[in-house]
Every structure is written in structure tokens, then in C-alpha cells.
Coordinates of C-alpha atoms in Angstrom, one line a residue:
M826 CA 19.8 -11.7 -14.3
T827 CA 16.4 -9.8 -14.0
R828 CA 13.3 -10.6 -11.9
L829 CA 10.5 -9.9 -14.2
N830 CA 7.7 -9.4 -11.4
E831 CA 7.4 -5.9 -12.7
T832 CA 6.9 -4.5 -16.1
V833 CA 9.7 -5.3 -18.3
P834 CA 9.9 -4.5 -22.2
V835 CA 9.5 -7.7 -24.2
E836 CA 9.2 -9.1 -27.4
Q837 CA 5.8 -10.7 -27.2
T838 CA 3.8 -13.0 -29.4
R839 CA 0.4 -13.4 -28.9
I840 CA -0.9 -17.1 -28.3
N841 CA -4.1 -18.5 -27.5
L842 CA -3.8 -20.5 -23.9
D843 CA -5.7 -23.5 -22.9
L844 CA -6.4 -24.7 -20.0
K845 CA -3.3 -27.4 -19.9
D846 CA -1.2 -24.4 -20.7
R847 CA -2.2 -22.4 -17.8
R848 CA -1.7 -25.2 -15.6
I849 CA 1.9 -25.7 -16.7
L850 CA 2.5 -22.0 -15.9
A851 CA 1.0 -22.2 -12.5
M852 CA 3.0 -25.4 -11.4
L853 CA 6.1 -23.6 -12.8
D854 CA 5.4 -20.4 -11.3
W855 CA 5.7 -22.4 -7.5
D856 CA 8.3 -24.9 -8.7
A857 CA 10.4 -24.0 -11.6
R858 CA 12.4 -27.2 -11.3
L859 CA 9.6 -29.8 -11.9
S860 CA 10.7 -32.4 -14.6
I861 CA 9.0 -32.6 -17.8
A862 CA 7.9 -36.2 -16.7
K863 CA 6.2 -34.8 -13.6
L864 CA 4.6 -31.8 -15.3
A865 CA 3.3 -34.3 -18.3
K866 CA 1.6 -36.6 -15.7
E867 CA -0.1 -33.7 -14.1
V868 CA -1.5 -32.6 -17.4
R869 CA -1.8 -35.9 -18.9
L870 CA 0.3 -35.0 -22.1
S871 CA 3.4 -36.6 -23.5
K872 CA 6.5 -35.4 -22.3
N873 CA 7.3 -34.3 -26.2
A874 CA 4.2 -32.2 -26.0
V875 CA 5.0 -30.3 -22.5
A876 CA 8.5 -29.4 -24.0
Y877 CA 6.8 -27.9 -26.8
R878 CA 4.1 -26.2 -24.6
I879 CA 7.0 -24.7 -22.5
S880 CA 9.2 -23.6 -25.4
R881 CA 6.0 -22.2 -26.9
L882 CA 5.5 -20.1 -23.8
E883 CA 9.3 -19.0 -23.6
K884 CA 9.1 -18.1 -27.3
A885 CA 6.2 -16.1 -26.8
G886 CA 7.3 -13.9 -24.1
I887 CA 5.0 -15.3 -21.5
I888 CA 7.7 -17.1 -19.7
L889 CA 10.7 -14.8 -19.4
G890 CA 12.8 -17.4 -17.5
Y891 CA 13.5 -19.1 -14.1
Y892 CA 14.5 -18.0 -10.8
P893 CA 15.6 -19.2 -6.9
V894 CA 14.0 -17.6 -4.3
I895 CA 16.8 -17.0 -1.6
D896 CA 16.6 -16.0 1.9
F897 CA 19.6 -13.8 2.2
G898 CA 18.7 -13.0 5.7
R899 CA 19.8 -16.3 6.6
L900 CA 23.3 -15.2 5.0
G901 CA 23.7 -12.3 7.2
Y902 CA 22.0 -9.7 4.7
Y903 CA 19.7 -7.0 5.3
S904 CA 17.6 -5.3 2.5
H905 CA 17.5 -1.6 2.3
R906 CA 15.0 0.2 0.3
V907 CA 15.6 3.5 -1.0
Q908 CA 12.5 5.5 -2.5
L909 CA 13.8 8.4 -4.5
S910 CA 11.7 11.4 -6.2
L911 CA 13.5 13.2 -9.1
H912 CA 13.6 16.7 -10.3
N913 CA 15.0 17.7 -13.6
A914 CA 16.0 14.3 -14.7
D915 CA 15.4 14.2 -18.4
A916 CA 15.5 11.1 -20.7
R917 CA 19.2 11.5 -20.6
V918 CA 19.8 11.8 -17.0
K919 CA 17.6 8.6 -16.5
Q920 CA 19.8 6.6 -19.1
E921 CA 22.6 7.6 -17.3
I922 CA 21.4 6.3 -14.0
E923 CA 20.1 3.1 -15.7
K924 CA 23.7 2.7 -17.3
Y925 CA 25.1 3.2 -13.6
I926 CA 22.7 0.8 -11.8
S927 CA 23.4 -1.9 -14.4
N928 CA 27.2 -1.8 -13.7
P929 CA 27.8 -4.5 -11.0
D930 CA 30.2 -2.3 -9.5
S931 CA 26.9 0.0 -8.3
E932 CA 26.4 -3.0 -6.0
I933 CA 22.6 -2.1 -6.2
S934 CA 20.5 -5.2 -6.0
W935 CA 17.3 -4.4 -7.3
S936 CA 15.7 -1.1 -9.2
V937 CA 12.6 -0.1 -10.7
W938 CA 10.8 3.0 -12.1
V939 CA 7.6 3.7 -10.7
R940 CA 5.0 6.0 -10.9
G941 CA 3.2 7.3 -7.8
V942 CA 4.8 8.7 -4.5
A943 CA 8.1 8.4 -6.0
D944 CA 9.9 8.2 -9.3
L945 CA 12.8 5.4 -8.7
L946 CA 13.0 2.4 -6.0
I947 CA 16.4 0.8 -5.1
V948 CA 17.1 -1.7 -3.0
I949 CA 20.6 -2.6 -1.5
W950 CA 21.5 -5.7 0.3
T951 CA 24.4 -5.2 2.7
R952 CA 25.6 -7.0 5.9
S953 CA 25.9 -3.6 8.1
L954 CA 24.4 -0.3 7.7
K955 CA 27.7 1.4 7.1
E956 CA 28.4 -0.7 4.0
F957 CA 24.8 0.4 2.9
K958 CA 25.7 4.1 3.3
S959 CA 29.0 3.9 1.5
I960 CA 27.0 2.2 -1.5
F961 CA 24.3 4.7 -1.5
N962 CA 26.7 7.5 -1.0
K963 CA 28.5 6.7 -4.0
F964 CA 25.1 6.9 -6.1
N965 CA 24.2 10.4 -4.6
T966 CA 27.5 11.4 -5.1
R967 CA 26.7 11.1 -8.9
F968 CA 23.1 11.7 -9.0
G969 CA 22.1 13.9 -5.9
K970 CA 21.4 16.8 -7.7
Y971 CA 18.4 15.4 -9.4
I972 CA 17.2 13.6 -6.2
E973 CA 14.6 16.1 -4.9
K974 CA 13.4 13.6 -2.1
R975 CA 14.7 10.4 -0.4
L976 CA 13.3 7.7 2.0
F977 CA 15.2 5.1 3.5
T978 CA 13.5 1.6 4.9
T979 CA 14.8 -1.7 5.9
T980 CA 13.1 -4.8 4.9
Y981 CA 12.9 -7.9 7.8
G982 CA 10.9 -10.4 5.6
F983 CA 8.0 -11.1 2.9
E984 CA 5.3 -13.5 2.3
Q985 CA 5.1 -14.4 -1.5
Y986 CA 2.0 -16.1 -3.1
P987 CA 1.8 -17.7 -6.4
Y988 CA 0.2 -16.0 -9.7
R989 CA -3.5 -17.3 -8.6
F990 CA -4.9 -15.6 -11.6
L991 CA -3.7 -18.2 -14.0
L992 CA -6.4 -20.8 -12.4
G993 CA -8.5 -18.5 -10.7
K994 CA -8.0 -20.0 -7.6
N995 CA -7.2 -18.5 -4.0
D996 CA -4.6 -20.8 -2.9
W997 CA -3.0 -20.0 0.1
Q998 CA 0.3 -21.2 -0.3
S999 CA 3.2 -19.2 0.4
M1000 CA 7.1 -18.8 0.3
I1001 CA 7.9 -17.0 3.5
I1002 CA 11.1 -15.0 4.3
D1003 CA 11.6 -14.6 8.0
E1004 CA 14.2 -14.4 10.6
G1005 CA 15.7 -17.4 11.3
P1006 CA 19.2 -18.9 11.9
S1007 CA 21.9 -18.2 10.3
F1008 CA 23.8 -20.1 7.4
H1009 CA 27.5 -20.1 6.2
L1010 CA 27.7 -20.6 2.6
D1011 CA 31.2 -22.0 1.2
K1012 CA 32.3 -21.4 -2.3
L1013 CA 30.5 -24.3 -3.9
D1014 CA 27.0 -23.4 -2.5
S1015 CA 27.7 -19.6 -3.8
R1016 CA 28.5 -20.9 -7.2
I1017 CA 25.4 -23.2 -7.4
L1018 CA 23.2 -20.6 -6.1
A1019 CA 24.9 -18.3 -9.0
S1020 CA 24.1 -20.9 -11.4
L1021 CA 20.5 -21.4 -10.4
N1022 CA 20.5 -17.5 -10.6
S1023 CA 21.0 -17.5 -14.3
N1024 CA 18.2 -20.2 -14.9
A1025 CA 16.6 -22.3 -12.0
R1026 CA 15.8 -25.0 -14.4
K1027 CA 19.2 -26.1 -14.9
S1028 CA 20.0 -29.8 -14.4
C1029 CA 22.4 -31.1 -11.6
T1030 CA 24.7 -32.4 -14.3
E1031 CA 24.5 -28.8 -16.0
I1032 CA 25.1 -27.2 -12.6
A1033 CA 28.1 -29.6 -11.9
K1034 CA 30.0 -29.1 -15.0
E1035 CA 29.5 -25.1 -14.6
T1036 CA 30.7 -25.3 -10.8
G1037 CA 33.3 -28.3 -11.2
S1038 CA 31.3 -30.8 -9.2
N1039 CA 29.4 -33.6 -9.9
Y1040 CA 25.6 -34.6 -10.0
K1041 CA 25.4 -36.5 -6.7
T1042 CA 27.3 -33.5 -4.9
V1043 CA 25.2 -30.8 -6.4
Q1044 CA 21.9 -32.4 -5.8
Y1045 CA 23.1 -33.0 -2.2
R1046 CA 23.9 -29.2 -1.8
I1047 CA 20.5 -27.8 -3.5
K1048 CA 18.7 -30.1 -0.8
K1049 CA 20.6 -29.0 2.1
L1050 CA 20.2 -25.3 0.8
A1051 CA 16.5 -25.8 1.1
K1052 CA 16.7 -27.7 4.3
N1053 CA 18.3 -24.6 5.9
H1054 CA 15.9 -22.3 4.3
V1055 CA 18.2 -20.7 2.4
L1056 CA 16.7 -21.6 -1.0
I1057 CA 13.2 -21.2 -0.3
G1058 CA 12.0 -22.4 -3.8
T1059 CA 12.1 -21.8 -7.4
R1060 CA 10.0 -20.0 -9.4
A1061 CA 9.3 -19.1 -13.3
F1062 CA 9.4 -15.5 -14.5
I1063 CA 5.5 -15.1 -15.7
N1064 CA 4.8 -11.8 -17.8
H1065 CA 1.7 -10.8 -16.1
T1066 CA 1.6 -8.0 -18.4
A1067 CA 0.4 -10.6 -21.0
F1068 CA -2.4 -11.3 -19.2
G1069 CA -3.2 -7.6 -18.8
Y1070 CA -2.3 -6.9 -15.3
N1071 CA -0.4 -4.0 -13.9
Y1072 CA 1.7 -4.4 -10.9
Y1073 CA 1.2 -2.0 -7.7
K1074 CA 2.9 -2.1 -4.4
F1075 CA 1.1 0.0 -1.4
M1076 CA 1.7 0.9 1.9
L1077 CA -0.8 1.3 4.4
Y1078 CA -0.4 3.6 7.7
F1079 CA -3.2 2.8 10.2
T1080 CA -4.8 5.9 12.5
H1081 CA -3.9 3.2 15.7
Y1082 CA -2.3 0.0 15.7
S1083 CA -3.3 -3.2 17.3
D1084 CA -2.0 -6.9 16.6
E1085 CA -5.7 -8.0 16.4
E1086 CA -6.4 -5.6 13.7
Y1087 CA -3.2 -6.2 11.8
H1088 CA -3.6 -9.9 11.7
K1089 CA -7.1 -9.6 10.6
L1090 CA -6.1 -7.1 7.4
K1091 CA -3.0 -9.2 6.9
N1092 CA -5.2 -12.6 6.6
Y1093 CA -7.7 -10.9 4.3
L1094 CA -4.9 -9.8 1.9
R1095 CA -3.4 -13.4 1.7
G1096 CA -6.8 -15.0 0.7
L1097 CA -7.2 -12.3 -2.3
Q1098 CA -6.3 -13.6 -5.9
E1099 CA -4.5 -10.4 -6.6
T1100 CA -2.0 -10.4 -4.0
V1101 CA 1.5 -11.3 -4.6
Y1102 CA 3.6 -10.4 -1.7
I1103 CA 3.3 -9.0 1.7
V1104 CA 6.3 -7.4 2.7
F1105 CA 7.4 -6.7 6.1
H1106 CA 9.0 -2.9 6.4
V1107 CA 10.0 -0.9 9.4
N1108 CA 8.6 2.5 8.2
S1109 CA 4.9 1.3 7.4
D1110 CA 2.3 -1.0 9.2
L1111 CA 1.6 -3.0 6.5
D1112 CA 2.9 -3.5 2.9
A1113 CA 1.8 -5.4 0.0
E1114 CA 2.1 -6.0 -3.8
M1115 CA -0.8 -7.1 -6.2
L1116 CA -1.9 -7.3 -9.6
F1117 CA -4.9 -5.2 -11.1
K1118 CA -5.9 -4.5 -14.4
S1119 CA -6.3 -0.8 -14.1
D1120 CA -6.0 2.2 -12.0
N1121 CA -9.8 2.2 -11.4
E1122 CA -9.5 -1.1 -10.2
F1123 CA -6.5 -0.4 -7.7
F1124 CA -8.3 2.5 -6.3
E1125 CA -11.6 0.8 -6.0
F1126 CA -10.1 -2.0 -4.0
I1127 CA -8.3 0.5 -1.7
D1128 CA -11.9 2.0 -1.0
G1129 CA -13.2 -1.5 -0.8
L1130 CA -10.5 -1.9 2.0
Q1131 CA -11.0 1.4 4.0
E1132 CA -14.7 0.2 4.1
K1133 CA -14.2 -3.4 5.2
F1134 CA -11.7 -1.9 7.7
P1135 CA -13.4 1.3 9.0
G1136 CA -11.4 3.6 10.9
L1137 CA -8.1 1.5 10.9
I1138 CA -6.1 2.9 7.6
K1139 CA -5.3 6.6 8.2
N1140 CA -3.4 7.0 4.8
F1141 CA -1.9 5.0 2.3
E1142 CA 1.0 5.5 -0.4
Y1143 CA 1.3 3.4 -3.6
F1144 CA 3.7 2.8 -6.6
L1145 CA 2.7 1.3 -10.3
F1146 CA 6.0 -0.4 -11.2
T1147 CA 6.8 0.8 -14.9
R1148 CA 10.0 -0.6 -15.8
T1149 CA 12.5 -2.6 -14.2
I1150 CA 16.2 -1.6 -14.9
Q1151 CA 17.9 -4.5 -12.8
I1152 CA 17.6 -7.0 -10.3
E1153 CA 20.7 -9.2 -9.6
Y1154 CA 21.3 -10.4 -5.9
V1155 CA 23.8 -13.5 -6.4
H1156 CA 26.6 -11.6 -7.4
Q1157 CA 27.0 -9.9 -3.6
L1158 CA 27.2 -13.4 -2.2
D1159 CA 30.8 -14.3 -0.7
A1160 CA 31.8 -17.2 0.8

């Protein structure tokens, strides 16, 4: 399963989208499990018309799939990000890196090629620092001679926002992953999450068949996972490149730190249509992911940010996501 918030090669067919298409996309973006009947009622079309439009959006490479948003912190996992600058890594070496990462035995959950202050980002979810170091050491044993510089950091939460460009609205709704009470998954819970991970629009009947359960049990378990904030939500993979957007991640470093100024800046970013993630890392003062149509637009935004918050931002680093190798979280779950 690949999460396609980032640029990924996709066979794309150009189609004209009307407001009803965009409304369908916006609703699936924030709740991938909405029924055809519910969507049809909201956009005032027949169920057949909505089903046809969704199929057309999928075939055109605008909807690339459907995925669950899972709070792995509630399950006892920590997210470790590794930022790598490479040297002497030609096309053959990069292909070997991709092959290694794509193998489930690598235990690497997420990886993307980037431009900016590094060449490759990888994320590893583990229950301990010792486990993380063991997994990274295997990668380093194989490719360490190509690594010029590396930086480790740990994530302790994030805020996720809808693709607000779809309807041009600054909607403040968010999915938040933060510290909270732990939850123990049993084998059926893990199988249900794995099934949703492959396609979050699967019906409870389909999931029951895959997991050897029944409709009512699956329906109850999904509600329980949501109630306990393990399953935060479900979303459509919407190909932002089809709308002309690039995906940028930047880390801000302050000249001085104050809670008041931090919250002012964070609230400002929350209200921007371009913002899709605010990520909480231990090594930067503020970390965000946003959509812009060009490098010039991104740098103009950074300049404007420094003018709006004078004297606060000492420095920034950024990445332009160019191609995702893999995102696969659920295979690491154990009951």
C-alpha cells in the first residue's frame, strides 16, 4: 500500500472536473467510507451517477486509492524520521535502495526521494529506540558508503488537514494525532486495520469475509477503534499533481522560543488553504507540509512568513517531495 500525498508516477487521463466532481472529491478526502447513497444525497445526483463519477476519477488517476489514518502512538509505536544526504549514488544505487526499502523485511514504513537539504527521507515505526537502531543499522550496513550525512528525529504527533484547494475553502477541520492512552489490538483488530489499509472503502461485508468474521462484529470493531482514537479517520488518496500542485515540507527554527509566538504561528498556518500537515518533531520548532504550484510560490510564502512574524524565524530547511518509494505501516502491527 502506498500513501500518495507525495508525487508518484501515475497514469493520468486529463478530464474536466465540475463542481460536483470537486464536492465528491472533498467529501471522500475527509471520509473515504461515505456511502454512495450519502454522497448522492449531498451532491444531488443519482447513486448511479455518483458511482460513475467516482469510477471515472479513479481511472483518470485523480483518486489513487483509499487509506485509514491510524494513531500508532496509541498502539505503543514511535515514529523515527531519518534524513539522508547521499554521495556517489547513481541511478543503479538508487534502484537498489528502492528495491531494499520495498521489501517488507526492511521494516521501513515510509520513504520518499526529496530535493532540498537532503536526498532521501525514511520513517521507521518501532516500540523502542533499540529496535529502531537495529532496523537502521541493517540499512546502513548495505548503503552506508553512499551516505554523506544523516539526521535522526522523533515525531510525537501531527495535525492533518483536508485538501482545501478542492473547493477553495479555508476549512479548519483536522485529524489530530497526539499523546493519549494506549490501546491493545487483538488479532481481529489487526486484520481489520490491514484490510482497511489495502482499501479503506471496503464494506464491512468484504472485511468480514477477509478476516473470517461477520458483518456486525466488523462494524462494532471499527466503531470501537474509532472511539478509542486508534482509527482517526479514512481518506481518499487524491493526486495533487493532477491539480498542478507540488508538495513541500519545511522545518522552522526560531531565534527565541515562546509559547505565545509558537501558537500564533501555528494558528496562522492552520488557517491557510495550502496547509495539509503540521508535524510535531523534537528537533525543529515548527514543521509543516504544504502545497504550492511552484518553487517561487513557496519561497514567496516563506518571505511573507518572515515579514508577518519579524524576528522570530532564524532559519528554515525544506524538502520538495519528488517521488515516494513506499508507505506501509500496517504490516508492522502485532497483536
